[in-house]
XYZ file of N, CA and C in Angstrom:
573
model
N 237.317 76.139 -76.354
C 236.471 77.252 -76.689
C 236.457 77.488 -78.194
N 237.614 77.319 -78.808
C 237.696 77.519 -80.256
C 236.833 76.510 -80.997
N 236.771 75.289 -80.478
C 235.972 74.248 -81.140
C 234.481 74.609 -81.143
N 234.019 75.180 -80.036
C 232.599 75.553 -79.950
C 232.280 76.639 -80.974
N 233.146 77.626 -81.089
C 232.927 78.722 -82.036
C 232.965 78.195 -83.469
N 233.923 77.339 -83.758
C 234.028 76.774 -85.107
C 232.791 75.930 -85.414
N 232.357 75.108 -84.456
C 231.164 74.279 -84.645
C 229.939 75.163 -84.893
N 229.784 76.243 -84.104
C 228.634 77.133 -84.257
C 228.639 77.817 -85.618
N 229.812 78.186 -86.098
C 229.889 78.843 -87.401
C 229.593 77.875 -88.542
N 229.987 76.611 -88.385
C 229.727 75.616 -89.432
C 228.263 75.173 -89.433
N 227.652 75.118 -88.259
C 226.278 74.613 -88.134
C 225.315 75.769 -87.799
N 225.307 76.795 -88.630
C 224.490 77.975 -88.352
C 223.000 77.647 -88.249
N 222.517 76.819 -89.118
C 221.087 76.476 -89.115
C 220.696 75.811 -87.797
N 221.527 74.886 -87.335
C 221.226 74.192 -86.085
C 221.271 75.165 -84.897
N 222.214 76.086 -84.888
C 222.317 77.066 -83.802
C 221.092 77.978 -83.792
N 220.625 78.407 -84.969
C 219.438 79.260 -85.051
C 218.206 78.495 -84.578
N 218.076 77.225 -84.957
C 216.941 76.402 -84.514
C 216.970 76.235 -82.999
N 218.145 75.959 -82.427
C 218.263 75.802 -80.970
C 217.932 77.117 -80.255
N 218.349 78.238 -80.829
C 218.025 79.538 -80.251
C 216.514 79.770 -80.282
N 215.863 79.402 -81.382
C 214.407 79.534 -81.489
C 213.696 78.681 -80.452
N 214.167 77.439 -80.275
C 213.571 76.550 -79.266
C 213.735 77.153 -77.874
N 214.898 77.708 -77.597
C 215.158 78.321 -76.298
C 214.243 79.525 -76.057
N 214.030 80.341 -77.082
C 213.146 81.503 -76.944
C 211.707 81.060 -76.714
N 211.232 80.069 -77.475
C 209.865 79.565 -77.300
C 209.692 78.978 -75.899
N 210.678 78.207 -75.435
C 210.595 77.633 -74.087
C 210.549 78.737 -73.033
N 211.309 79.797 -73.232
C 211.291 80.919 -72.295
C 209.950 81.621 -72.250
N 209.344 81.835 -73.424
C 208.036 82.492 -73.480
C 206.974 81.615 -72.821
N 206.990 80.309 -73.099
C 206.023 79.390 -72.491
C 206.193 79.375 -70.973
N 207.425 79.336 -70.499
C 207.675 79.345 -69.055
C 207.184 80.637 -68.424
N 207.396 81.753 -69.095
C 206.952 83.041 -68.565
C 205.432 83.097 -68.462
N 204.734 82.581 -69.475
C 203.274 82.608 -69.467
C 202.724 81.730 -68.343
N 203.354 80.605 -68.073
C 202.875 79.683 -67.041
C 203.365 80.045 -65.642
N 204.212 81.070 -65.526
C 204.773 81.461 -64.241
C 203.670 81.957 -63.320
N 203.615 81.411 -62.121
C 202.592 81.776 -61.151
C 203.113 82.924 -60.288
N 202.518 84.097 -60.458
C 202.931 85.264 -59.684
C 201.726 85.743 -58.882
N 201.903 85.873 -57.569
C 200.840 86.344 -56.707
C 201.271 87.625 -56.017
N 200.303 88.492 -55.754
C 200.616 89.739 -55.056
C 201.090 89.450 -53.638
N 200.436 88.521 -52.972
C 200.818 88.100 -51.632
C 201.052 86.595 -51.664
N 202.258 86.147 -52.008
C 202.484 84.705 -52.107
C 202.309 84.022 -50.758
N 201.716 82.868 -50.796
C 201.453 82.109 -49.583
C 202.444 80.960 -49.493
N 203.356 80.981 -48.513
C 204.381 79.941 -48.431
C 203.889 78.636 -47.814
N 202.643 78.582 -47.390
C 202.120 77.368 -46.773
C 201.325 76.572 -47.800
N 201.183 75.269 -47.572
C 200.380 74.464 -48.501
C 198.913 74.889 -48.458
N 198.119 74.473 -49.455
C 196.712 74.887 -49.507
C 195.959 74.517 -48.232
N 195.182 75.470 -47.747
C 194.382 75.286 -46.543
C 192.973 75.775 -46.849
N 192.009 74.868 -46.777
C 190.617 75.222 -47.033
C 189.923 75.343 -45.684
N 189.316 76.492 -45.452
C 188.674 76.787 -44.172
C 187.165 76.765 -44.360
N 186.485 75.882 -43.621
C 185.035 75.737 -43.724
C 184.419 76.275 -42.439
N 183.585 77.288 -42.570
C 182.942 77.907 -41.417
C 181.443 77.654 -41.513
N 180.869 77.173 -40.394
C 179.434 76.905 -40.343
C 178.858 77.596 -39.121
N 177.852 78.423 -39.330
C 177.197 79.106 -38.219
C 175.861 78.453 -37.942
N 175.570 78.271 -36.645
C 174.287 77.725 -36.231
C 173.924 78.395 -34.914
N 173.084 79.387 -34.994
C 172.783 80.187 -33.809
C 172.030 79.384 -32.760
N 172.329 79.709 -31.511
C 171.601 79.114 -30.398
C 172.083 77.756 -29.952
N 173.165 77.242 -30.501
C 173.662 75.936 -30.078
C 174.948 76.111 -29.280
N 175.082 75.303 -28.237
C 176.287 75.353 -27.409
C 177.462 74.753 -28.176
N 178.654 74.932 -27.634
C 179.854 74.391 -28.276
C 179.778 72.869 -28.375
N 179.215 72.222 -27.348
C 179.093 70.755 -27.376
C 178.127 70.306 -28.470
N 177.013 71.023 -28.620
C 176.053 70.677 -29.675
C 176.647 70.934 -31.058
N 177.375 72.023 -31.195
C 178.048 72.309 -32.468
C 179.022 71.186 -32.802
N 179.787 70.752 -31.798
C 180.758 69.663 -32.011
C 180.043 68.390 -32.460
N 178.986 68.017 -31.738
C 178.304 66.750 -32.006
C 177.525 66.757 -33.323
N 176.787 67.826 -33.596
C 175.860 67.818 -34.725
C 176.400 68.457 -36.007
N 177.487 69.225 -35.898
C 178.012 69.888 -37.098
C 179.465 69.519 -37.365
N 180.342 69.721 -36.374
C 181.777 69.526 -36.608
C 182.121 68.072 -36.895
N 181.631 67.147 -36.081
C 181.959 65.725 -36.292
C 181.411 65.216 -37.627
N 180.147 65.516 -38.005
C 179.705 65.092 -39.344
C 180.558 65.677 -40.475
N 181.018 66.926 -40.314
C 181.899 67.506 -41.328
C 183.226 66.759 -41.385
N 183.800 66.449 -40.218
C 185.066 65.707 -40.185
C 184.920 64.354 -40.868
N 183.833 63.666 -40.572
C 183.603 62.343 -41.167
C 183.456 62.462 -42.684
N 182.721 63.478 -43.138
C 182.506 63.660 -44.573
C 183.800 64.006 -45.296
N 184.686 64.772 -44.648
C 185.919 65.221 -45.293
C 187.049 64.208 -45.173
N 186.893 63.210 -44.317
C 187.941 62.201 -44.146
C 188.123 61.420 -45.440
N 189.348 61.152 -45.785
C 189.643 60.343 -46.959
C 189.850 61.124 -48.241
N 189.808 62.443 -48.186
C 190.100 63.232 -49.389
C 191.581 63.050 -49.706
N 191.931 62.795 -50.964
C 193.347 62.616 -51.314
C 194.173 63.870 -51.023
N 195.415 63.666 -50.642
C 196.410 64.719 -50.399
C 196.128 65.562 -49.158
N 195.263 65.096 -48.255
C 195.013 65.831 -47.014
C 196.054 65.417 -45.985
N 196.693 66.417 -45.369
C 197.686 66.121 -44.331
C 197.106 66.272 -42.936
N 196.136 67.169 -42.768
C 195.560 67.372 -41.436
C 194.183 68.010 -41.553
N 193.326 67.651 -40.594
C 192.026 68.299 -40.447
C 191.965 68.800 -39.008
N 191.849 70.119 -38.856
C 191.792 70.723 -37.523
C 190.437 71.399 -37.355
N 189.860 71.246 -36.164
C 188.529 71.804 -35.944
C 188.479 72.609 -34.652
N 187.577 73.567 -34.655
C 187.270 74.346 -33.456
C 185.753 74.464 -33.403
N 185.187 74.142 -32.248
C 183.746 74.284 -32.059
C 183.507 75.312 -30.962
N 182.800 76.365 -31.302
C 182.479 77.429 -30.356
C 180.968 77.572 -30.277
N 180.508 78.437 -29.401
C 179.081 78.692 -29.293
C 178.560 79.244 -30.617
N 177.737 78.472 -31.311
C 177.129 78.906 -32.561
C 178.025 78.876 -33.781
N 179.255 78.327 -33.660
C 180.193 78.382 -34.778
C 181.068 77.134 -34.830
N 181.196 76.570 -36.023
C 182.109 75.454 -36.274
C 183.124 75.901 -37.318
N 184.406 75.677 -37.024
C 185.475 76.051 -37.950
C 186.311 74.807 -38.222
N 186.322 74.357 -39.471
C 187.074 73.166 -39.871
C 188.126 73.601 -40.884
N 189.388 73.308 -40.583
C 190.493 73.656 -41.480
C 191.055 72.362 -42.062
N 191.082 72.268 -43.394
C 191.595 71.089 -44.087
C 192.881 71.499 -44.788
N 194.003 70.907 -44.342
C 195.302 71.253 -44.925
C 195.722 70.167 -45.906
N 196.203 70.602 -47.073
C 196.596 69.699 -48.147
C 198.109 69.726 -48.335
N 198.614 68.780 -49.119
C 200.034 68.768 -49.473
C 200.281 69.788 -50.580
N 201.553 70.015 -50.874
C 201.916 70.948 -51.942
C 201.587 70.391 -53.329
N 201.174 69.127 -53.413
C 200.911 68.494 -54.708
C 199.668 69.045 -55.405
N 198.788 69.711 -54.668
C 197.561 70.239 -55.265
C 197.534 71.760 -55.118
N 196.853 72.409 -56.046
C 196.676 73.858 -55.950
C 195.507 74.149 -55.018
N 195.375 75.413 -54.645
C 194.265 75.783 -53.771
C 192.924 75.498 -54.447
N 192.817 75.801 -55.738
C 191.543 75.589 -56.437
C 191.174 74.112 -56.501
N 192.172 73.240 -56.717
C 191.894 71.794 -56.725
C 191.455 71.330 -55.341
N 192.137 71.812 -54.307
C 191.781 71.437 -52.937
C 190.372 71.915 -52.601
N 190.075 73.151 -52.977
C 188.747 73.703 -52.713
C 187.670 72.900 -53.441
N 187.938 72.487 -54.678
C 186.958 71.712 -55.434
C 186.715 70.355 -54.795
N 187.773 69.714 -54.294
C 187.600 68.428 -53.616
C 186.729 68.587 -52.367
N 186.941 69.669 -51.626
C 186.132 69.914 -50.428
C 184.684 70.193 -50.823
N 184.475 70.994 -51.860
C 183.110 71.288 -52.318
C 182.403 70.007 -52.743
N 183.114 69.121 -53.439
C 182.516 67.847 -53.864
C 182.073 67.028 -52.659
N 182.901 66.984 -51.624
C 182.537 66.223 -50.426
C 181.381 66.884 -49.676
N 181.399 68.207 -49.588
C 180.326 68.897 -48.863
C 178.982 68.747 -49.568
N 179.001 68.572 -50.889
C 177.741 68.397 -51.622
C 177.067 67.074 -51.270
N 177.831 66.116 -50.742
C 177.284 64.816 -50.357
C 176.849 64.781 -48.890
N 177.047 65.886 -48.175
C 176.735 65.954 -46.749
C 175.230 65.982 -46.539
N 174.753 65.189 -45.586
C 173.326 65.228 -45.270
C 173.017 66.547 -44.557
N 171.770 66.997 -44.617
C 171.422 68.306 -44.043
C 171.804 68.408 -42.567
N 172.319 69.569 -42.199
C 172.723 69.828 -40.817
C 171.554 70.438 -40.050
N 171.559 70.331 -38.712
C 170.445 70.877 -37.929
C 170.356 72.405 -38.026
N 169.163 72.923 -37.772
C 168.874 74.365 -37.797
C 169.160 74.996 -39.154
N 169.203 74.201 -40.212
C 169.454 74.736 -41.544
C 170.848 75.305 -41.731
N 171.795 74.845 -40.918
C 173.172 75.336 -41.019
C 173.780 74.903 -42.344
N 174.450 75.824 -43.010
C 175.082 75.544 -44.303
C 176.561 75.890 -44.195
N 177.442 74.907 -44.434
C 178.877 75.209 -44.370
C 179.301 76.106 -45.524
N 180.192 77.041 -45.222
C 180.715 77.946 -46.240
C 182.228 77.938 -46.231
N 182.822 78.148 -47.398
C 184.280 78.150 -47.517
C 184.770 79.590 -47.473
N 185.767 79.834 -46.621
C 186.341 81.180 -46.478
C 187.138 81.544 -47.721
N 187.380 82.837 -47.956
C 188.161 83.266 -49.122
C 189.565 82.685 -49.119
N 190.151 82.616 -50.313
C 191.448 81.965 -50.520
C 192.617 82.736 -49.936
N 192.591 84.037 -50.029
C 193.753 84.843 -49.679
C 194.133 84.707 -48.217
N 195.452 84.626 -47.910
C 195.864 84.527 -46.516
C 195.586 85.785 -45.721
N 195.393 86.903 -46.376
C 195.090 88.137 -45.663
C 193.618 88.501 -45.770
N 192.806 87.642 -46.326
C 191.395 87.930 -46.483
C 191.150 88.877 -47.644
N 189.939 89.368 -47.718
C 189.611 90.293 -48.792
C 190.095 91.679 -48.410
N 190.722 92.343 -49.353
C 191.294 93.653 -49.087
C 190.623 94.689 -49.973
N 190.230 95.776 -49.366
C 189.703 96.920 -50.103
C 190.612 98.094 -49.778
N 191.210 98.672 -50.798
C 192.107 99.810 -50.586
C 191.420 101.085 -51.043
N 191.690 102.136 -50.335
C 191.101 103.420 -50.677
C 192.101 104.531 -50.381
N 191.862 105.684 -50.973
C 192.672 106.881 -50.717
C 191.737 107.993 -50.270
N 192.251 108.844 -49.434
C 191.465 109.970 -48.947
C 192.020 111.248 -49.569
N 191.162 111.954 -50.293
C 191.520 113.239 -50.894
C 190.633 114.309 -50.269
N 191.159 115.500 -50.159
C 190.368 116.587 -49.603
C 190.488 117.832 -50.452
N 189.645 118.799 -50.182
C 189.727 120.052 -50.932
C 191.012 120.802 -50.579
N 191.388 121.760 -51.387
C 192.595 122.536 -51.087
C 192.498 123.151 -49.688
N 193.609 123.152 -49.003
C 193.628 123.695 -47.652
C 193.675 122.620 -46.580
N 193.323 121.381 -46.938
C 193.397 120.282 -45.977
C 194.814 119.723 -45.996
N 195.398 119.575 -44.840
C 196.746 119.014 -44.758
C 196.660 117.493 -44.712
N 197.798 116.855 -44.865
C 197.851 115.391 -44.761
C 197.404 114.967 -43.368
N 197.775 115.742 -42.367
C 197.377 115.426 -40.991
C 195.855 115.526 -40.835
N 195.227 116.522 -41.461
C 193.767 116.656 -41.393
C 193.083 115.455 -42.045
N 193.579 115.042 -43.203
C 192.997 113.887 -43.900
C 193.173 112.613 -43.087
N 194.330 112.454 -42.446
C 194.571 111.275 -41.602
C 193.612 111.277 -40.413
N 193.349 112.435 -39.842
C 192.412 112.528 -38.721
C 191.005 112.137 -39.168
N 190.586 112.611 -40.336
C 189.272 112.228 -40.873
C 189.217 110.723 -41.096
N 190.291 110.171 -41.647
C 190.335 108.726 -41.909
C 190.266 107.942 -40.601
N 191.040 108.356 -39.608
C 191.075 107.628 -38.332
C 189.767 107.724 -37.563
N 189.184 108.922 -37.498
C 188.054 109.143 -36.607
C 186.693 109.010 -37.274
N 186.633 109.090 -38.577
C 185.333 108.999 -39.234
C 185.227 107.780 -40.145
N 186.136 107.683 -41.116
C 186.011 106.615 -42.113
C 186.195 105.233 -41.507
N 187.247 105.041 -40.678
C 187.475 103.714 -40.096
C 186.275 103.265 -39.283
N 185.684 104.156 -38.513
C 184.518 103.788 -37.698
C 183.323 103.419 -38.575
N 183.140 104.141 -39.670
C 182.020 103.812 -40.564
C 182.254 102.491 -41.289
N 183.502 102.233 -41.705
C 183.802 100.958 -42.362
C 183.589 99.790 -41.404
N 183.992 99.955 -40.146
C 183.826 98.874 -39.165
C 182.360 98.603 -38.858
N 181.497 99.579 -39.105
C 180.065 99.394 -38.862
C 179.385 98.605 -39.976
N 180.068 98.400 -41.105
C 179.496 97.649 -42.225
C 179.484 96.162 -41.874
N 178.354 95.467 -42.045
C 178.308 94.037 -41.734
C 179.322 93.249 -42.564
N 180.049 92.357 -41.911
C 181.034 91.513 -42.586
C 182.443 92.062 -42.547
N 182.616 93.331 -42.201
C 183.956 93.909 -42.102
C 184.509 93.582 -40.725
N 185.656 92.916 -40.711
C 186.251 92.495 -39.446
C 187.212 93.539 -38.910
N 188.051 94.079 -39.774
C 189.060 95.016 -39.309
C 189.364 96.036 -40.397
N 189.773 97.209 -39.971
C 190.172 98.278 -40.885
C 191.518 98.790 -40.409
N 192.497 98.798 -41.289
C 193.834 99.281 -40.948
C 194.172 100.458 -41.838
N 194.364 101.612 -41.232
C 194.742 102.797 -41.985
C 196.249 102.854 -42.174
N 196.678 103.229 -43.362
C 198.105 103.325 -43.681
C 198.411 104.739 -44.104
N 199.599 105.181 -43.777
C 200.077 106.464 -44.268
C 199.515 107.637 -43.495
N 199.974 108.800 -43.892
C 199.521 110.013 -43.242
C 200.251 110.263 -41.936
N 200.029 111.438 -41.424
C 200.658 111.819 -40.160
C 199.573 111.886 -39.096
N 199.628 111.016 -38.097
C 198.580 111.043 -37.073
C 198.681 112.308 -36.220
N 197.548 112.770 -35.778
C 197.510 113.956 -34.926
C 198.026 113.564 -33.541
N 198.895 114.371 -33.017
C 199.434 114.128 -31.673
C 199.125 115.327 -30.797
N 198.955 115.056 -29.539
C 198.715 116.124 -28.573
C 199.793 116.036 -27.509
N 200.375 117.157 -27.197
C 201.412 117.203 -26.165
C 200.844 117.939 -24.955
N 200.915 117.281 -23.839
C 200.449 117.878 -22.596
C 201.665 118.256 -21.765
N 201.690 119.463 -21.270
C 202.845 119.843 -20.450
C 202.814 119.090 -19.128
N 203.966 118.657 -18.734
C 204.026 117.947 -17.457
C 204.167 118.972 -16.347
N 203.437 118.748 -15.327
C 203.530 119.647 -14.177
C 204.278 118.935 -13.076
N 205.232 119.613 -12.545
C 205.991 118.979 -11.470
C 205.392 119.395 -10.134
N 205.463 118.529 -9.153
C 204.857 118.838 -7.859
C 205.598 119.956 -7.120
N 206.769 120.355 -7.593
C 207.543 121.397 -6.890
C 206.974 122.743 -7.127
């Protein structure tokens, strides 16, 4: 231990330079650090959804899903291609290795889809959003003085959630917080 201290005191310039290099490396690492609000522990997964109204699941499979599978086959770093064909809907999931980022995987899929010949009924494949939880819209409910938290929660549950669910493209609405209104009914005994 004494040798290290003596060496550091004799070679002050070198110690200061090494400290500077360490600080610069730390700042560069911090800037490049990938931080996500909802980290996704799975490898990149690109989801391609194609709607074609009026076609049975068999027709969707034959005319949309299989051509998509053929077009997407051979993309580098793909580990699996999973498909589901339903009435009027084709869902193709392309899973990649950890070697590529989601944006790189998505770009490779977009490049392949651009070479796809036109699908029947004018069906156009679309890529689902990146986030594992989908698109999130957060809101708060405020009321005039005199409204309790329970009153605001009741308004949120019975009015706002129903109106949000009526908006086209909204799949689900989950309310958080507040005290839900409860009703207690007295039990009557047969005696």
